Structure formats: structure tokens, C-alpha cells
Amino acid sequence: MRITNNMIVNNMINHIGKNLARMDKYQQMLATGKKITVPSDDPVVAARALKLRTDVAQIEQYKTNVKDAISWLEITESALRNVGDILQRARELAVQASSGTATEEDTRKIQQEVEQLRNQLIKLGNSTYAGRYIFSGFKTNTKLLNDDGTFAIDVANTEEIIYQIGISDNININVTGGDLFNAGSDATAPLKGKLFEDFDNYIAALNSGDHSLISDAITAIDENFSHLLRIRADVGARYNRLELTSDRLI
């Protein structure tokens, strides 16, 4: 085969073109700091990089979910703690009123304070986090309780707000209003929950001065407090789980 000058020139031009393309690729790598600028540079590595980028995005989303869930449960626990303080104070007042030493004026003042405690419970039932009502189940844009203590909405105890905090790892972050204020039963509008019925009976007993009924109120308060402790224990367990998950995601 005869090698002509044109063949030699064309071969040189071809090699120069390849070298220029290779140089351009390396310059792009230096400029961008990336080994791959388009998937065709290395399809296998590109696929791995894409998966890694997706995994990182998922982890960041898990971190966001965990942070939001922790904040939600912190607000919930604060509200539950305040409910507990109210129940304890209501019990102290009931013991005073049922002792037989309280005067009519003392009982009247106790009744006024219990009415204020009841109003405070309603405010706690409508607690919010980031503009969302925390005890309203899925209806987070609607308050749970009316001013008279009746339920403003229906809330089933199955209305669990679930956050994904890992691969196949989900957690329920909310406490429903029925569970808290209706002794574990669903909330049904426009009825009152058991806790508010008990407070109304307590106030009526104070108004009548019936020591036997006031003693019954103590029993009812104790039942509600025991139920509250169960809820707080469950919330605490969920909070601890979220903190452990947060530590793993750092």
C-alpha cells in the first residue's frame, strides 16, 4: 500500500483533533472540578453519582422530617405537662373543698379558680405548632375545641400524622384530641369529652356544696391523670426515638 502525503497529513490532523478533544475534556474537568460533565463521559460512574446524589437528598429530607417531628412533640409535651399541672391543682382544690373545713366563701373562690382551670384546658386543647392545631388529627387547620369545651370537629384516634424518618422507618408524631380529652375515645362534635364533663360535674358539685360529689370529682381527676401519664409516656418514647435517629443522621 502506497502512503501518500495526503494520508500522512490527514492522519496527523486526526490525531491533533483527538488530542484537542481530550485537552478540552481535561480543561472542563479542571474548570468544573467534576470528572463527569455529561453521562456519556462514563455511564457507570454517572449512574453511581446520580444514586449518591439521590441518597444525599433523601437523608437531608429525613433530617428535615426529624427536626420538624421533634419540634411538634416538644410543643405537644409542653401542652401535656400543663394539662397535668392543671389536673394536680384541680385535685388540690377538690381536697380542700371536700375537707369539711372550707367556708361557703372558700368554696366560692375554689369554684372560680376551677372554672379558670377549665378555660385554660380549652386553650391547651387548641395548641398550635407552626400554625397547625396539634390535637386536631388530620384537620390541622381547624381548632379542636369550642369555647364551651365541646368538640368543634370530629377526630378519630386513627388520624395519625406519619413522618418518614428513614428507609422503611416511619413515626406517628401527633396525639389526637379524643385520646387526650375523651379518655381514649374518638372526638365527636358537638359533644364534650370526658375530661370536660368531669370538670363540669366538679364545678356543679362545688356550686351545690355537696361534699360527696366533690369527692367523686377527686376520683375522676385521678382517672384522667392516670390516662394523661400513659399518653406522656408514649410521647416521651417517640421523642427519644427521634433523638436517636437524629444522632444517626448527623
Tab-separated table of C-alpha atoms in Angstrom:
chain	number	residue	atom	x	y	z
A	1	MET	CA	0.000	0.000	0.000
A	2	ARG	CA	1.367	3.337	-1.018
A	3	ILE	CA	1.400	6.002	1.703
A	4	THR	CA	0.796	9.395	0.208
A	5	ASN	CA	1.437	12.808	1.668
A	6	ASN	CA	-2.328	13.368	1.951
A	7	MET	CA	-2.694	10.257	4.085
A	8	ILE	CA	0.079	11.422	6.384
A	9	VAL	CA	-1.471	14.877	6.708
A	10	ASN	CA	-4.956	13.501	7.334
A	11	ASN	CA	-3.611	11.138	9.976
A	12	MET	CA	-1.823	13.997	11.726
A	13	ILE	CA	-4.964	16.137	11.620
A	14	ASN	CA	-6.994	13.260	13.068
A	15	HIS	CA	-4.572	12.792	15.974
A	16	ILE	CA	-4.417	16.521	16.601
A	17	GLY	CA	-8.232	16.631	16.721
A	18	LYS	CA	-8.352	13.795	19.229
A	19	ASN	CA	-5.712	15.459	21.378
A	20	LEU	CA	-7.586	18.755	21.278
A	21	ALA	CA	-10.821	16.995	22.298
A	22	ARG	CA	-9.009	15.234	25.122
A	23	MET	CA	-7.422	18.513	26.226
A	24	ASP	CA	-10.808	20.236	26.131
A	25	LYS	CA	-12.254	17.484	28.332
A	26	TYR	CA	-9.452	17.868	30.885
A	27	GLN	CA	-9.848	21.634	30.874
A	28	GLN	CA	-13.561	21.208	31.611
A	29	MET	CA	-12.704	18.838	34.456
A	30	LEU	CA	-10.278	21.404	35.895
A	31	ALA	CA	-12.755	24.246	35.486
A	32	THR	CA	-15.764	22.428	36.965
A	33	GLY	CA	-13.984	20.152	39.418
A	34	LYS	CA	-16.052	17.286	38.026
A	35	LYS	CA	-14.818	14.124	36.386
A	36	ILE	CA	-18.127	13.716	34.581
A	37	THR	CA	-19.881	16.614	32.894
A	38	VAL	CA	-22.317	14.567	30.825
A	39	PRO	CA	-23.494	10.971	31.476
A	40	SER	CA	-21.861	9.761	28.267
A	41	ASP	CA	-18.413	10.526	29.737
A	42	ASP	CA	-18.757	7.430	31.927
A	43	PRO	CA	-22.263	5.914	32.133
A	44	VAL	CA	-21.418	3.587	35.034
A	45	VAL	CA	-19.855	6.288	37.191
A	46	ALA	CA	-22.630	8.697	36.198
A	47	ALA	CA	-25.268	6.237	37.406
A	48	ARG	CA	-23.441	5.813	40.707
A	49	ALA	CA	-23.131	9.565	41.131
A	50	LEU	CA	-26.829	10.049	40.426
A	51	LYS	CA	-27.758	7.428	43.026
A	52	LEU	CA	-25.425	9.028	45.558
A	53	ARG	CA	-26.983	12.427	44.892
A	54	THR	CA	-30.454	10.919	45.385
A	55	ASP	CA	-29.374	9.237	48.628
A	56	VAL	CA	-27.969	12.513	49.955
A	57	ALA	CA	-31.221	14.313	49.100
A	58	GLN	CA	-33.205	11.621	50.930
A	59	ILE	CA	-31.018	11.932	54.016
A	60	GLU	CA	-31.488	15.699	54.027
A	61	GLN	CA	-35.253	15.180	53.819
A	62	TYR	CA	-35.101	12.707	56.703
A	63	LYS	CA	-33.176	15.294	58.742
A	64	THR	CA	-35.835	17.902	57.993
A	65	ASN	CA	-38.620	15.492	58.950
A	66	VAL	CA	-36.904	14.529	62.198
A	67	LYS	CA	-36.332	18.167	63.143
A	68	ASP	CA	-39.967	19.070	62.448
A	69	ALA	CA	-41.231	15.996	64.302
A	70	ILE	CA	-39.102	16.798	67.357
A	71	SER	CA	-40.435	20.363	67.430
A	72	TRP	CA	-44.023	19.092	67.119
A	73	LEU	CA	-43.551	16.658	70.010
A	74	GLU	CA	-41.873	19.325	72.148
A	75	ILE	CA	-44.952	21.536	71.779
A	76	THR	CA	-47.154	18.515	72.480
A	77	GLU	CA	-45.232	17.574	75.616
A	78	SER	CA	-45.376	21.170	76.855
A	79	ALA	CA	-49.164	21.179	76.449
A	80	LEU	CA	-49.484	17.785	78.150
A	81	ARG	CA	-47.326	18.930	81.041
A	82	ASN	CA	-49.556	21.969	81.510
A	83	VAL	CA	-52.652	19.759	81.429
A	84	GLY	CA	-51.043	17.682	84.169
A	85	ASP	CA	-50.355	20.787	86.254
A	86	ILE	CA	-53.999	21.822	85.890
A	87	LEU	CA	-55.245	18.408	86.998
A	88	GLN	CA	-52.959	18.436	90.015
A	89	ARG	CA	-54.135	21.898	91.023
A	90	ALA	CA	-57.777	20.898	90.495
A	91	ARG	CA	-57.245	17.904	92.765
A	92	GLU	CA	-55.658	20.039	95.487
A	93	LEU	CA	-58.654	22.361	95.385
A	94	ALA	CA	-61.083	19.428	95.495
A	95	VAL	CA	-59.360	18.051	98.579
A	96	GLN	CA	-59.679	21.454	100.256
A	97	ALA	CA	-63.340	21.789	99.310
A	98	SER	CA	-64.232	18.273	100.490
A	99	SER	CA	-62.461	18.554	103.838
A	100	GLY	CA	-65.479	19.994	105.623
A	101	THR	CA	-63.485	22.945	106.930
A	102	ALA	CA	-63.966	25.139	103.849
A	103	THR	CA	-66.394	28.002	104.347
A	104	GLU	CA	-69.005	28.975	101.797
A	105	GLU	CA	-66.755	31.832	100.705
A	106	ASP	CA	-63.792	29.453	100.384
A	107	THR	CA	-65.846	27.117	98.206
A	108	ARG	CA	-66.967	30.005	96.016
A	109	LYS	CA	-63.355	31.055	95.427
A	110	ILE	CA	-62.366	27.458	94.707
A	111	GLN	CA	-65.167	27.214	92.169
A	112	GLN	CA	-63.975	30.370	90.434
A	113	GLU	CA	-60.441	29.011	90.202
A	114	VAL	CA	-61.643	25.647	88.880
A	115	GLU	CA	-63.629	27.463	86.188
A	116	GLN	CA	-60.433	29.273	85.174
A	117	LEU	CA	-58.559	25.971	85.094
A	118	ARG	CA	-61.242	24.564	82.817
A	119	ASN	CA	-60.875	27.539	80.465
A	120	GLN	CA	-57.128	27.005	80.411
A	121	LEU	CA	-57.665	23.379	79.402
A	122	ILE	CA	-59.667	24.571	76.389
A	123	LYS	CA	-56.812	26.847	75.330
A	124	LEU	CA	-54.348	23.981	75.653
A	125	GLY	CA	-56.646	21.788	73.565
A	126	ASN	CA	-56.274	24.338	70.767
A	127	SER	CA	-52.473	24.486	70.981
A	128	THR	CA	-50.658	25.008	67.690
A	129	TYR	CA	-47.275	24.371	66.145
A	130	ALA	CA	-46.300	26.410	63.079
A	131	GLY	CA	-49.939	27.405	62.637
A	132	ARG	CA	-51.215	23.812	62.847
A	133	TYR	CA	-53.543	22.588	65.602
A	134	ILE	CA	-51.650	19.704	67.166
A	135	PHE	CA	-54.624	17.795	68.639
A	136	SER	CA	-56.963	18.053	65.628
A	137	GLY	CA	-55.822	14.914	63.825
A	138	PHE	CA	-55.655	15.407	60.059
A	139	LYS	CA	-57.649	18.671	60.325
A	140	THR	CA	-54.653	20.713	61.456
A	141	ASN	CA	-56.121	23.944	60.080
A	142	THR	CA	-59.175	23.703	62.390
A	143	LYS	CA	-59.283	24.134	66.159
A	144	LEU	CA	-60.297	21.135	68.251
A	145	LEU	CA	-62.475	22.784	70.902
A	146	ASN	CA	-65.172	25.406	71.080
A	147	ASP	CA	-65.166	27.971	73.869
A	148	ASP	CA	-67.642	25.877	75.883
A	149	GLY	CA	-65.415	22.799	75.771
A	150	THR	CA	-67.396	20.908	73.141
A	151	PHE	CA	-65.545	19.369	70.228
A	152	ALA	CA	-65.547	21.647	67.183
A	153	ILE	CA	-64.670	18.778	64.829
A	154	ASP	CA	-64.778	15.004	64.632
A	155	VAL	CA	-61.361	13.440	65.186
A	156	ALA	CA	-60.841	9.690	65.034
A	157	ASN	CA	-57.984	8.273	67.069
A	158	THR	CA	-56.767	6.610	63.874
A	159	GLU	CA	-55.874	10.035	62.422
A	160	GLU	CA	-52.147	9.595	62.863
A	161	ILE	CA	-49.780	12.079	61.245
A	162	ILE	CA	-46.902	9.959	59.952
A	163	TYR	CA	-43.414	11.212	59.131
A	164	GLN	CA	-40.827	9.178	57.258
A	165	ILE	CA	-37.515	9.427	59.109
A	166	GLY	CA	-35.562	6.724	57.303
A	167	ILE	CA	-35.801	3.921	54.789
A	168	SER	CA	-38.915	1.948	55.809
A	169	ASP	CA	-38.863	3.909	59.075
A	170	ASN	CA	-41.980	5.928	59.909
A	171	ILE	CA	-43.212	7.540	63.116
A	172	ASN	CA	-46.516	8.952	64.344
A	173	ILE	CA	-45.977	12.456	65.713
A	174	ASN	CA	-49.402	13.507	66.988
A	175	VAL	CA	-51.788	12.921	69.884
A	176	THR	CA	-55.464	13.108	68.977
A	177	GLY	CA	-57.885	15.284	70.901
A	178	GLY	CA	-60.179	12.359	71.608
A	179	ASP	CA	-57.386	10.343	73.156
A	180	LEU	CA	-56.415	13.255	75.385
A	181	PHE	CA	-59.773	14.768	76.324
A	182	ASN	CA	-62.182	11.866	75.854
A	183	ALA	CA	-60.420	9.073	77.744
A	184	GLY	CA	-59.142	7.412	74.581
A	185	SER	CA	-62.397	7.544	72.605
A	186	ASP	CA	-62.871	9.424	69.343
A	187	ALA	CA	-63.749	13.120	69.433
A	188	THR	CA	-67.283	13.712	68.184
A	189	ALA	CA	-68.690	17.183	67.540
A	190	PRO	CA	-70.593	18.823	69.152
A	191	LEU	CA	-70.236	16.611	72.240
A	192	LYS	CA	-67.959	17.189	75.212
A	193	GLY	CA	-65.043	14.970	76.064
A	194	LYS	CA	-64.982	13.072	79.347
A	195	LEU	CA	-62.421	15.436	80.860
A	196	PHE	CA	-64.676	18.464	80.379
A	197	GLU	CA	-67.747	16.576	81.554
A	198	ASP	CA	-65.825	15.695	84.709
A	199	PHE	CA	-64.867	19.336	85.219
A	200	ASP	CA	-68.461	20.454	84.689
A	201	ASN	CA	-69.629	17.928	87.297
A	202	TYR	CA	-66.871	19.127	89.608
A	203	ILE	CA	-67.979	22.754	89.228
A	204	ALA	CA	-71.617	21.780	89.788
A	205	ALA	CA	-70.611	19.915	92.959
A	206	LEU	CA	-68.791	22.986	94.245
A	207	ASN	CA	-71.789	25.140	93.428
A	208	SER	CA	-74.089	22.841	95.392
A	209	GLY	CA	-71.618	22.321	98.220
A	210	ASP	CA	-72.143	18.540	98.062
A	211	HIS	CA	-69.021	17.041	99.649
A	212	SER	CA	-69.828	13.569	98.349
A	213	LEU	CA	-69.932	14.791	94.749
A	214	ILE	CA	-66.735	16.753	95.293
A	215	SER	CA	-65.080	13.524	96.453
A	216	ASP	CA	-66.326	11.878	93.261
A	217	ALA	CA	-64.580	14.662	91.356
A	218	ILE	CA	-61.292	13.683	93.000
A	219	THR	CA	-61.715	10.136	91.713
A	220	ALA	CA	-62.485	11.408	88.211
A	221	ILE	CA	-59.446	13.686	88.260
A	222	ASP	CA	-57.239	10.766	89.301
A	223	GLU	CA	-58.554	8.679	86.397
A	224	ASN	CA	-57.866	11.473	83.922
A	225	PHE	CA	-54.401	11.995	85.362
A	226	SER	CA	-53.532	8.299	85.009
A	227	HIS	CA	-54.674	8.411	81.396
A	228	LEU	CA	-52.555	11.519	80.827
A	229	LEU	CA	-49.467	9.790	82.225
A	230	ARG	CA	-49.899	6.982	79.692
A	231	ILE	CA	-50.046	9.490	76.852
A	232	ARG	CA	-46.993	11.368	78.115
A	233	ALA	CA	-45.017	8.137	78.414
A	234	ASP	CA	-45.849	7.296	74.799
A	235	VAL	CA	-44.879	10.782	73.611
A	236	GLY	CA	-41.630	10.541	75.562
A	237	ALA	CA	-40.766	7.230	73.919
A	238	ARG	CA	-41.386	8.696	70.470
A	239	TYR	CA	-39.281	11.745	71.309
A	240	ASN	CA	-36.364	9.574	72.442
A	241	ARG	CA	-36.587	7.554	69.238
A	242	LEU	CA	-36.416	10.743	67.172
A	243	GLU	CA	-33.363	11.978	69.056
A	244	LEU	CA	-31.560	8.687	68.423
A	245	THR	CA	-32.478	8.905	64.746
A	246	SER	CA	-31.258	12.493	64.598
A	247	ASP	CA	-27.887	11.450	66.036
A	248	ARG	CA	-27.520	8.754	63.372
A	249	LEU	CA	-28.300	11.180	60.550
A	250	ILE	CA	-25.659	13.737	61.548
